[in-house]
GROMACS .gro file of N, CA and C in nm:
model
  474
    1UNK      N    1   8.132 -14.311  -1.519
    1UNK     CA    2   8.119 -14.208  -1.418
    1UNK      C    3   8.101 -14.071  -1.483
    2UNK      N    4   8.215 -14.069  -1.562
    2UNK     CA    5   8.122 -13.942  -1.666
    2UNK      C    6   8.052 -13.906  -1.688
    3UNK      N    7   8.017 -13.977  -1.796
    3UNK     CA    8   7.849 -14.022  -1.854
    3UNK      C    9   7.741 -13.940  -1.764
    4UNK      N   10   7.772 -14.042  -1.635
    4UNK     CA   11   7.668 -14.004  -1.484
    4UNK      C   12   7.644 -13.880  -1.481
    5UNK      N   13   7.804 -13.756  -1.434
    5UNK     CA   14   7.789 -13.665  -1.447
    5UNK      C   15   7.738 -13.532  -1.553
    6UNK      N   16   7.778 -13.624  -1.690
    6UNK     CA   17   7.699 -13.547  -1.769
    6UNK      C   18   7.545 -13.509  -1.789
    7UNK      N   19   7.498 -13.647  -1.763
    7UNK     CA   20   7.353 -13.681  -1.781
    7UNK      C   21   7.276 -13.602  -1.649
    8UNK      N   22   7.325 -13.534  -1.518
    8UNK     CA   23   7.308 -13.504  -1.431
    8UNK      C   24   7.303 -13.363  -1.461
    9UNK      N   25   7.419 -13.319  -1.533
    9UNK     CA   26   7.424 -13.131  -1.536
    9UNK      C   27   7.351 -13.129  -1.662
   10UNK      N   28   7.277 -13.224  -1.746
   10UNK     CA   29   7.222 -13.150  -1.875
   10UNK      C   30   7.085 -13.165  -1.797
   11UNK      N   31   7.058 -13.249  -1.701
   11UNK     CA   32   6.908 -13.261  -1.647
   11UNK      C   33   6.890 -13.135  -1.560
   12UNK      N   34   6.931 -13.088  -1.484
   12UNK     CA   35   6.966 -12.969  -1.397
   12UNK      C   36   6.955 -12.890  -1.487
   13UNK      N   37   7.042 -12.859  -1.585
   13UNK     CA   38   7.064 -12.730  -1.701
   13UNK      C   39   6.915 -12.736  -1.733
   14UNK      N   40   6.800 -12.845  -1.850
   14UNK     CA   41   6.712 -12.809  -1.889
   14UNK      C   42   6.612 -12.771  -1.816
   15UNK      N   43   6.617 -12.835  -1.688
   15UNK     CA   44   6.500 -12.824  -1.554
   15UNK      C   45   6.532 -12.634  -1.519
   16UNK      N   46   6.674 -12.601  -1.513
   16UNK     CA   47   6.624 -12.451  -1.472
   16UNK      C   48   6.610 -12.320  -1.589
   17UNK      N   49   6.645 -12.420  -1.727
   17UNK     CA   50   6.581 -12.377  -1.857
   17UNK      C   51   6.414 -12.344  -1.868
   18UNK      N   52   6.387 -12.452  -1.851
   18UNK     CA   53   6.227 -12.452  -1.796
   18UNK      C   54   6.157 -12.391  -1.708
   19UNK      N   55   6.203 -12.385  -1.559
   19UNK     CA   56   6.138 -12.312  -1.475
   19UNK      C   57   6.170 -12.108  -1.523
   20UNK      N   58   6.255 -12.116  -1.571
   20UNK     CA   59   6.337 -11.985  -1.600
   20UNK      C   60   6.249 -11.932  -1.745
   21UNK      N   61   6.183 -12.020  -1.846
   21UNK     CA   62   6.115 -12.005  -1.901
   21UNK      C   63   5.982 -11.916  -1.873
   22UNK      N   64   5.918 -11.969  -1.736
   22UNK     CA   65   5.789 -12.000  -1.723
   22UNK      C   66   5.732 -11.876  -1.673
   23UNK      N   67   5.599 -11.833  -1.777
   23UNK     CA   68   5.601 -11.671  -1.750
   23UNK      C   69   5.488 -11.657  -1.628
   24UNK      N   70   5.481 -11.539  -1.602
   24UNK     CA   71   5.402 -11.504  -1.489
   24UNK      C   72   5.274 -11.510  -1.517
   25UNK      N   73   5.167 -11.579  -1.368
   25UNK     CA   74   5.045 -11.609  -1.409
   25UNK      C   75   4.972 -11.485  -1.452
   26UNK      N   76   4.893 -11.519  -1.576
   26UNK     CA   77   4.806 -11.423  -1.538
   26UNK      C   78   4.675 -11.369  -1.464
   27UNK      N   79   4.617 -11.475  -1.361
   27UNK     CA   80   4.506 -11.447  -1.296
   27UNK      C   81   4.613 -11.416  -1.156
   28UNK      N   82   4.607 -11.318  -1.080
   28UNK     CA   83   4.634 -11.354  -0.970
   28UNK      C   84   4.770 -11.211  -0.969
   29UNK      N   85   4.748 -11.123  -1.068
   29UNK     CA   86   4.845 -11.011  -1.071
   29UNK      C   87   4.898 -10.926  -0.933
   30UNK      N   88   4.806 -10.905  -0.853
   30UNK     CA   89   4.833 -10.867  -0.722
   30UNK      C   90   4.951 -10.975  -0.648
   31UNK      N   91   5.001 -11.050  -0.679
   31UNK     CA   92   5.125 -11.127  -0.613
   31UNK      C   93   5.247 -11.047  -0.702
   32UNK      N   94   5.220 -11.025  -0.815
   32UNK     CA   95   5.334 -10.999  -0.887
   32UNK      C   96   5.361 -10.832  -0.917
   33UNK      N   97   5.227 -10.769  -0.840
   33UNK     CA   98   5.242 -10.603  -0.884
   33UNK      C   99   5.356 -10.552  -0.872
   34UNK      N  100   5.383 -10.556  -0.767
   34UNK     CA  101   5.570 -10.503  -0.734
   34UNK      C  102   5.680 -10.467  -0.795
   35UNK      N  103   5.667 -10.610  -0.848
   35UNK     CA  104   5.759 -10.659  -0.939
   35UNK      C  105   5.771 -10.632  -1.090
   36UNK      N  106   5.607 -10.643  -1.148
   36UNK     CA  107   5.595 -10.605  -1.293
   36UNK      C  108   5.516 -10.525  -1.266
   37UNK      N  109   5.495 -10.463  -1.426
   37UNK     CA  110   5.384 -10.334  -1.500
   37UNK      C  111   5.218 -10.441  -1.473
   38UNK      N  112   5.131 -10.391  -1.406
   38UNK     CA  113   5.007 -10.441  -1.433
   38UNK      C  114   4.918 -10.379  -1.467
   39UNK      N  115   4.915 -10.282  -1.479
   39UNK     CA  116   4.838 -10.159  -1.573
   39UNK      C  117   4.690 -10.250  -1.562
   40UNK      N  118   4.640 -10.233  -1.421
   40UNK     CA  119   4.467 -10.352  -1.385
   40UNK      C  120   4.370 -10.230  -1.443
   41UNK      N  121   4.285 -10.296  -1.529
   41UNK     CA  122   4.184 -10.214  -1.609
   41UNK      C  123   4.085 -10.102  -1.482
   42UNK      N  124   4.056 -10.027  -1.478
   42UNK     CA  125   3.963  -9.914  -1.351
   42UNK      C  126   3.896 -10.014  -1.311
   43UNK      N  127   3.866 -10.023  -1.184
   43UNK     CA  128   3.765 -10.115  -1.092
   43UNK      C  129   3.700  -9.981  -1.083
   44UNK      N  130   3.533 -10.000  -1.108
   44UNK     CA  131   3.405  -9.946  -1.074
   44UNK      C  132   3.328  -9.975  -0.920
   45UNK      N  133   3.300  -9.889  -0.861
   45UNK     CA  134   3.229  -9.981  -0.717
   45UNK      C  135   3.039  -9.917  -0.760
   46UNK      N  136   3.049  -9.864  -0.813
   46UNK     CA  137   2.897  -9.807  -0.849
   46UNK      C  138   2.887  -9.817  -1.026
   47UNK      N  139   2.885  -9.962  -1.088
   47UNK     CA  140   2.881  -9.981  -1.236
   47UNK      C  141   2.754  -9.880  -1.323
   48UNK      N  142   2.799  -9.787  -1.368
   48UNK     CA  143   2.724  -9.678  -1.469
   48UNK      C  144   2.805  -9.703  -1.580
   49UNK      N  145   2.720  -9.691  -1.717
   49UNK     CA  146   2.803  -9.671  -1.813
   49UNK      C  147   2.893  -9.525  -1.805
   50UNK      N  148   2.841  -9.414  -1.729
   50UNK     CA  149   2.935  -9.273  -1.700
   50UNK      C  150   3.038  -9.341  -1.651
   51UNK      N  151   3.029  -9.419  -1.519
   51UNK     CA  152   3.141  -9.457  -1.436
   51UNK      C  153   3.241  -9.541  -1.505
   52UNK      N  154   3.224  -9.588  -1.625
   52UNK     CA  155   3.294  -9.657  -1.672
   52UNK      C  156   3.396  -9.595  -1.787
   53UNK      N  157   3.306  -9.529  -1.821
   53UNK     CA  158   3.369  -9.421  -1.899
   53UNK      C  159   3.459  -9.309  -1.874
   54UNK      N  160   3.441  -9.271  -1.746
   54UNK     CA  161   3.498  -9.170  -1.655
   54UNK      C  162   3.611  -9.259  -1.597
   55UNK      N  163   3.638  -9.397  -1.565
   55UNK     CA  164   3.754  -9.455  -1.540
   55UNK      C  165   3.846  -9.503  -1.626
   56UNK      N  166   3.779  -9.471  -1.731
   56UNK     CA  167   3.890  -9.552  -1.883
   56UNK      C  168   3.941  -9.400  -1.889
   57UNK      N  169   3.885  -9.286  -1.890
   57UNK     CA  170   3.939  -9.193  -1.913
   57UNK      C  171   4.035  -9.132  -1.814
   58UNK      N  172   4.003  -9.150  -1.698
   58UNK     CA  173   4.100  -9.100  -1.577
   58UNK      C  174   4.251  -9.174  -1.600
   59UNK      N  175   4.214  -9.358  -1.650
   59UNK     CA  176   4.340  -9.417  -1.646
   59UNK      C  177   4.440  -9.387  -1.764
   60UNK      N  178   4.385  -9.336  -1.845
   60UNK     CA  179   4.462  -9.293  -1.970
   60UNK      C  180   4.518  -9.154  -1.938
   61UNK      N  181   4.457  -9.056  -1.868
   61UNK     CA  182   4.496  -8.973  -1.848
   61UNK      C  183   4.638  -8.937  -1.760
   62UNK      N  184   4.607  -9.045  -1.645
   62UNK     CA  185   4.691  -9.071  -1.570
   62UNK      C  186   4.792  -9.120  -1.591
   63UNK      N  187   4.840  -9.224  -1.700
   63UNK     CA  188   4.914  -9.281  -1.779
   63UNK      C  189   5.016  -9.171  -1.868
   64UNK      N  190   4.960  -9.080  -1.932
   64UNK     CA  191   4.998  -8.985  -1.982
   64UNK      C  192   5.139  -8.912  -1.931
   65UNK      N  193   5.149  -8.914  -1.770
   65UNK     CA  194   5.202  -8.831  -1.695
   65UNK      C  195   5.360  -8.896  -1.740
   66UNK      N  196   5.462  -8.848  -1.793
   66UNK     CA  197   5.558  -8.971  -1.819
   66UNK      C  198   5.636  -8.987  -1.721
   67UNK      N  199   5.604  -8.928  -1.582
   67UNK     CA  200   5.705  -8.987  -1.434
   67UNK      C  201   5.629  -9.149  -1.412
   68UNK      N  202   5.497  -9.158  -1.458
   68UNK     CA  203   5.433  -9.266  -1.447
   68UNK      C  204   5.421  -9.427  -1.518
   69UNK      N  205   5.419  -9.523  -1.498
   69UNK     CA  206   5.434  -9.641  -1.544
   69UNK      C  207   5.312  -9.716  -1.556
   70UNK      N  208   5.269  -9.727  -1.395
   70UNK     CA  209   5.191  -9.788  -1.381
   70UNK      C  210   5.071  -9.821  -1.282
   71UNK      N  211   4.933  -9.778  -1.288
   71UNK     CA  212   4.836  -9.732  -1.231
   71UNK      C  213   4.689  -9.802  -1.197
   72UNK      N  214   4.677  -9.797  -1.073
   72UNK     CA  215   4.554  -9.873  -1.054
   72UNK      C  216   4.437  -9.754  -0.982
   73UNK      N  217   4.386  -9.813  -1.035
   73UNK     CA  218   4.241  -9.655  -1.023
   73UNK      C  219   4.120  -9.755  -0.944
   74UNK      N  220   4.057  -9.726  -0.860
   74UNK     CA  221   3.901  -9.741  -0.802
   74UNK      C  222   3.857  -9.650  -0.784
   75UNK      N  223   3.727  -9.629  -0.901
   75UNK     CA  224   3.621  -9.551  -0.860
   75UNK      C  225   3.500  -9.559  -0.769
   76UNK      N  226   3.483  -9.476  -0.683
   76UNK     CA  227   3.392  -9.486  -0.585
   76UNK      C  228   3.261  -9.435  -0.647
   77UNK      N  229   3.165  -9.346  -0.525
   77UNK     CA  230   3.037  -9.274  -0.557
   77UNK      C  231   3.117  -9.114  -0.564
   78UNK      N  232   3.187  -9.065  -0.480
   78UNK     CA  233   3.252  -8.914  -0.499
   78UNK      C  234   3.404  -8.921  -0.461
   79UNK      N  235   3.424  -9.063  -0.404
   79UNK     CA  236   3.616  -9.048  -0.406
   79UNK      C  237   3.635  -9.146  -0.529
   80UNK      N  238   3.773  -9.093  -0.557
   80UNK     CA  239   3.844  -9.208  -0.613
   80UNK      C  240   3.994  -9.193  -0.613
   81UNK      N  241   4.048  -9.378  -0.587
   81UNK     CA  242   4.167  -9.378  -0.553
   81UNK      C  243   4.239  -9.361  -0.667
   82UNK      N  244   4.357  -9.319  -0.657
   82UNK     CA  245   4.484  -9.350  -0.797
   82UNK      C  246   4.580  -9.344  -0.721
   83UNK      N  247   4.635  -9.504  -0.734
   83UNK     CA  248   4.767  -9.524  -0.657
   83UNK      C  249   4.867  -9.564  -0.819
   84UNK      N  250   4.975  -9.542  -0.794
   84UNK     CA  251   5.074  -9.557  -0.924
   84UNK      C  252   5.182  -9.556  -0.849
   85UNK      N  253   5.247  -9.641  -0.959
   85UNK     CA  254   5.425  -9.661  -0.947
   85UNK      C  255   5.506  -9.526  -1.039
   86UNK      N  256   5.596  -9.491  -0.974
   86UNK     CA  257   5.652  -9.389  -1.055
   86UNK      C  258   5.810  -9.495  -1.123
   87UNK      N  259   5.848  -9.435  -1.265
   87UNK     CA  260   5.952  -9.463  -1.312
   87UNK      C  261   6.076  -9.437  -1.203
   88UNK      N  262   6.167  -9.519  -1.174
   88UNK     CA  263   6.247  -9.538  -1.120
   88UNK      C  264   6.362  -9.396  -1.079
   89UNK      N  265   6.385  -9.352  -1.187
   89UNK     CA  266   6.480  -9.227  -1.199
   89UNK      C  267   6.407  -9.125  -1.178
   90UNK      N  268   6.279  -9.126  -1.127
   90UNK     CA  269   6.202  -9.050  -1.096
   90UNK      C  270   6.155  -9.058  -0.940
   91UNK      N  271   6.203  -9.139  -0.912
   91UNK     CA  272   6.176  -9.164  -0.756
   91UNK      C  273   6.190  -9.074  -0.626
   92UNK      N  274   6.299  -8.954  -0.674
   92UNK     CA  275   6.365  -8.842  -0.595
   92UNK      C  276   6.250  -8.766  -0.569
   93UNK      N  277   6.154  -8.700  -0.683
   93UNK     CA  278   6.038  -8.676  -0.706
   93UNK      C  279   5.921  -8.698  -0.662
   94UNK      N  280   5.881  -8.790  -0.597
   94UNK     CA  281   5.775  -8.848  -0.555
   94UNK      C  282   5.656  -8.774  -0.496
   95UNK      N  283   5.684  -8.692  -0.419
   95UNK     CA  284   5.599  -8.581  -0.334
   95UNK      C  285   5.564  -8.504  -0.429
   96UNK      N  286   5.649  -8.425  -0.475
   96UNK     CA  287   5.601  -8.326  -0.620
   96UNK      C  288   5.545  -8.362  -0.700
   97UNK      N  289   5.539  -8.505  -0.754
   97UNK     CA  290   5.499  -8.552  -0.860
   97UNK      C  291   5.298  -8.621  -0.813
   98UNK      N  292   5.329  -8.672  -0.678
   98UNK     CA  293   5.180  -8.655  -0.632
   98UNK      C  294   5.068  -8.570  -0.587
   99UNK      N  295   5.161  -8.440  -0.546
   99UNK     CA  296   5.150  -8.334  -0.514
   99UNK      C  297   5.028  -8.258  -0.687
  100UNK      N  298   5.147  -8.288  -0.771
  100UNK     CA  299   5.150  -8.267  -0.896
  100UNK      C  300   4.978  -8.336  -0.984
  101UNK      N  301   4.990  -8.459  -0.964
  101UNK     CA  302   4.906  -8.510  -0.989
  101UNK      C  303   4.762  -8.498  -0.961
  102UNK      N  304   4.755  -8.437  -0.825
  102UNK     CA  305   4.636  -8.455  -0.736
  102UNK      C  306   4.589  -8.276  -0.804
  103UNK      N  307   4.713  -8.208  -0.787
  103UNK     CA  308   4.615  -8.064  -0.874
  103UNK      C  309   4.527  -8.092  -0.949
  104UNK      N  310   4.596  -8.176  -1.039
  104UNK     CA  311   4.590  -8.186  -1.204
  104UNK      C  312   4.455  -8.234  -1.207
  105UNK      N  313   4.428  -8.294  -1.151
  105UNK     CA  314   4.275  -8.431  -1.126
  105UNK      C  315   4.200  -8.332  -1.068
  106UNK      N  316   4.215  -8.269  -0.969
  106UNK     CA  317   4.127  -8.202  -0.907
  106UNK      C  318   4.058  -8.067  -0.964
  107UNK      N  319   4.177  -8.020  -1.077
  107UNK     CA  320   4.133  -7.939  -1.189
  107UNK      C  321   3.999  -7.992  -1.273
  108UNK      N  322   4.116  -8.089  -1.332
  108UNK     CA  323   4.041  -8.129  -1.459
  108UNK      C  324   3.846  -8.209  -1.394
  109UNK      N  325   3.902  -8.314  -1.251
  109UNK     CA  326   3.754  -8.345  -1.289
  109UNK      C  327   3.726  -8.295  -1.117
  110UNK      N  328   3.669  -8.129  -1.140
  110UNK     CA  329   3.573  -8.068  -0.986
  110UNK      C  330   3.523  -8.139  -0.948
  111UNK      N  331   3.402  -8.237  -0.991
  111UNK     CA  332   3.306  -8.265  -0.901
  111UNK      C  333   3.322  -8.424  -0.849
  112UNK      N  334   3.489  -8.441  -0.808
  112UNK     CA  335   3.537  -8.566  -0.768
  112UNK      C  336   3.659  -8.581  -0.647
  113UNK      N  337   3.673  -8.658  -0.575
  113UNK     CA  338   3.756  -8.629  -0.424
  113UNK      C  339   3.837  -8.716  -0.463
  114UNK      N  340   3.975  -8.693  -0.452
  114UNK     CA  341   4.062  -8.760  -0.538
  114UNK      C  342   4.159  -8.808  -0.397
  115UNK      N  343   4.217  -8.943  -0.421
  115UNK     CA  344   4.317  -8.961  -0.298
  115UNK      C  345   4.407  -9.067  -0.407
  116UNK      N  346   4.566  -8.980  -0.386
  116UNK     CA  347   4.651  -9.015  -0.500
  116UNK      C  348   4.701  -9.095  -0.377
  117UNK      N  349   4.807  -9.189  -0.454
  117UNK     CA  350   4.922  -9.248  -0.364
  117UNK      C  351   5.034  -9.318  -0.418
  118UNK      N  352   5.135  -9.281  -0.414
  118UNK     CA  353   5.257  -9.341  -0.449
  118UNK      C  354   5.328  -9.486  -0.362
  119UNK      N  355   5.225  -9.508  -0.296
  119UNK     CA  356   5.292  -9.580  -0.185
  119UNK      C  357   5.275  -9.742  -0.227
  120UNK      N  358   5.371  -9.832  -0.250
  120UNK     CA  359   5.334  -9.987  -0.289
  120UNK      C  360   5.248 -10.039  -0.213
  121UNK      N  361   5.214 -10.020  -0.042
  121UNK     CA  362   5.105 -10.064   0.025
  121UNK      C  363   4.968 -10.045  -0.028
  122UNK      N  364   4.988  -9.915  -0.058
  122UNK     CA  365   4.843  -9.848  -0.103
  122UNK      C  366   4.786  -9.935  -0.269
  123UNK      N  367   4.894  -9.929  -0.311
  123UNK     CA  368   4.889  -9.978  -0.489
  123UNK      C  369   4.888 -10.136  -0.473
  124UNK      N  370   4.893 -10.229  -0.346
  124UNK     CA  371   4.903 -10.339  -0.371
  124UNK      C  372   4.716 -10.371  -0.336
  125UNK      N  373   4.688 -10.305  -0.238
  125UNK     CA  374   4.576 -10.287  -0.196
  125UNK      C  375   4.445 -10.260  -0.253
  126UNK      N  376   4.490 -10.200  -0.301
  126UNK     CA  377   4.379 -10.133  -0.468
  126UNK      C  378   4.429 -10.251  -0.566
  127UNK      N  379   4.530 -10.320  -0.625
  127UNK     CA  380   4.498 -10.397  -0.740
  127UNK      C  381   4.445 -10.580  -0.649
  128UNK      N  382   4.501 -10.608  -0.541
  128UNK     CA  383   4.403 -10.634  -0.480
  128UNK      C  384   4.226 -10.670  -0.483
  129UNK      N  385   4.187 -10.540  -0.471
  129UNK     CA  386   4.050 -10.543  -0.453
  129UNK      C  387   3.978 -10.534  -0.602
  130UNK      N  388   4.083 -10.465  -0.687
  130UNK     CA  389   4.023 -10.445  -0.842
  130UNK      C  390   4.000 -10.609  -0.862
  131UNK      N  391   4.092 -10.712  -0.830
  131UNK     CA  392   4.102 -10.861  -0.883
  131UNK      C  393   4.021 -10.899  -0.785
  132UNK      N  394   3.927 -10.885  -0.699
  132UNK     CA  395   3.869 -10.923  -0.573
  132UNK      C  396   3.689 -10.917  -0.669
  133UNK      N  397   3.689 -10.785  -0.763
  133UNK     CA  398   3.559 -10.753  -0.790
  133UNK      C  399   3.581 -10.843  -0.958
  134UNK      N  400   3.645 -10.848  -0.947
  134UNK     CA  401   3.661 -10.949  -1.102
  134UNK      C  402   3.545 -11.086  -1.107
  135UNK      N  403   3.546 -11.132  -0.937
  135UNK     CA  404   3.453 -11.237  -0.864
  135UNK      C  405   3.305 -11.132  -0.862
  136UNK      N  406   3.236 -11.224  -1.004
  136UNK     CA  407   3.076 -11.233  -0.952
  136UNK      C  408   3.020 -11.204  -0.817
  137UNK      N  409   3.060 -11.320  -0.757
  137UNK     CA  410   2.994 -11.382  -0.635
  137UNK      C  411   3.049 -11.276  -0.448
  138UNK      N  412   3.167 -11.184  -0.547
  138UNK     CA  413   3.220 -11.071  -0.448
  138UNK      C  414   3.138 -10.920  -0.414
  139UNK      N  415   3.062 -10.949  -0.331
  139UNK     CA  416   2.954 -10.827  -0.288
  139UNK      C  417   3.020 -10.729  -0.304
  140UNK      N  418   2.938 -10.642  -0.355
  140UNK     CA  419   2.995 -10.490  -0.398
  140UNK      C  420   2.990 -10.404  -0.211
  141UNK      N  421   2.901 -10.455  -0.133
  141UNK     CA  422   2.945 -10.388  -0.026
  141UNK      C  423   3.031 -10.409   0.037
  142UNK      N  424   3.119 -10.530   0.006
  142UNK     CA  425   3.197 -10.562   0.091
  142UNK      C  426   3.318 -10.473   0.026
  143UNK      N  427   3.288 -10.494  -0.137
  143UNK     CA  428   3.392 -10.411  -0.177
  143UNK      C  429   3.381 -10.283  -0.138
  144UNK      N  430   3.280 -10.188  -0.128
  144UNK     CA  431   3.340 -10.028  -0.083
  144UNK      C  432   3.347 -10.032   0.034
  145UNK      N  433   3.346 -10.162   0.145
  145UNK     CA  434   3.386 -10.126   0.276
  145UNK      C  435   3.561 -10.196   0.238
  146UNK      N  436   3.620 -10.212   0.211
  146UNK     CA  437   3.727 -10.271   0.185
  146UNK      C  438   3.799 -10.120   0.098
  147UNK      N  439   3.711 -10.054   0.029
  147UNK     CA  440   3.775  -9.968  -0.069
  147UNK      C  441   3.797  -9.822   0.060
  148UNK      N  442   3.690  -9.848   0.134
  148UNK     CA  443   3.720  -9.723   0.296
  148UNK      C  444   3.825  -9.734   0.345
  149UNK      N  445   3.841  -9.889   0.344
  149UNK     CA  446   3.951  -9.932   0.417
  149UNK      C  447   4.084  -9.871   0.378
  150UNK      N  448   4.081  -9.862   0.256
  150UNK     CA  449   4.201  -9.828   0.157
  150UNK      C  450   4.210  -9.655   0.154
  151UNK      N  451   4.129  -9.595   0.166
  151UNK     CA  452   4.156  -9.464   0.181
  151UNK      C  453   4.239  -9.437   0.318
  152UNK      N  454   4.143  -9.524   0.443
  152UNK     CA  455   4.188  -9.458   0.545
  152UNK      C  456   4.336  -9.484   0.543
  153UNK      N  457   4.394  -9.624   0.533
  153UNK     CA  458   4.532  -9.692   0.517
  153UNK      C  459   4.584  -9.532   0.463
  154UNK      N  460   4.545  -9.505   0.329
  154UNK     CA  461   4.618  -9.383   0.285
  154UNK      C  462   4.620  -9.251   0.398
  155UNK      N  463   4.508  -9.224   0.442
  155UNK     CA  464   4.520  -9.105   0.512
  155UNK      C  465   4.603  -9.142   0.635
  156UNK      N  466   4.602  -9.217   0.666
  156UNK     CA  467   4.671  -9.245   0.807
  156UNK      C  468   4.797  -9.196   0.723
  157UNK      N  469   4.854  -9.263   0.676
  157UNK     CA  470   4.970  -9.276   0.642
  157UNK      C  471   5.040  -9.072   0.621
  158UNK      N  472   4.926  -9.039   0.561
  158UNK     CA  473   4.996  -8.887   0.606
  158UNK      C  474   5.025  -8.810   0.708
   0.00000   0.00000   0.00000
């Protein structure tokens, strides 16, 4: 009867050894944004080598900010989104710090319409659609009507 019970709690023990192991997928990051850092590379909706260049640079820039962690960027034709997670102990902050942000962008790059957002709806939404255009076979119009979608979500929300 022992035995039984032993052979029972070491099967249990390695089974939630294992699942407890098992790391997070990596296709499919938008389930897990929340939760972890996904730092999703700039989604382009108008592919230029400028536009591409202008989003590696926005996301680094944006990164920079150290209230910031972690950032998902879509570039449009004259908007572009930047939704981010702020560091935790920084959370009191939030308004100022987007407030903050949206100067800063709107300084540095004039000839661009910037819509920041701190909000997890907004940031789940955008990494979302960044993993949506990852798909070949995912029409780019569907993506900037989906990426409208995501502004308005934001503007409403103010």
């Amino acid at each position: 009867m022992r035995a039984g019970k032993a052979a029972l709690t070491m099967m249990i023990g390695s089974l939630l050894f294992l699942t407890g192991c098992e790391e997070f997928p990596k296709k499919g990051d938008a389930k897990w944004a929340l939760f972890k850092t996904t730092n999703p590379h700039p989604a382009v909706l108008y592919e230029t080598a400028d536009e591409f260049k202008f989003s590696e640079e926005l996301h680094d820039y944006v990164l920079k900010m150290p209230e910031i962690y972690d950032a998902a960027i879509i570039v449009g034709k004259e908007r572009v989104l930047v939704a981010y997670k702020v560091k935790q102990m920084k959370r009191f902050k939030m308004k100022k710090i987007e407030k903050e942000l949206k100067k800063k962008l709107e300084k540095k790059y004039k000839d661009r319409k910037f819509t920041v957002s701190s909000d997890f709806k907004i940031f789940l939404e955008a990494v979302e659609l960044n993993e949506e255009l990852k798909d070949k076979d995912y029409s780019r119009k569907k993506a900037r009507k989906q990426f409208k979608k995501i502004i308005k979500l934001e503007q409403e929300k103010t």
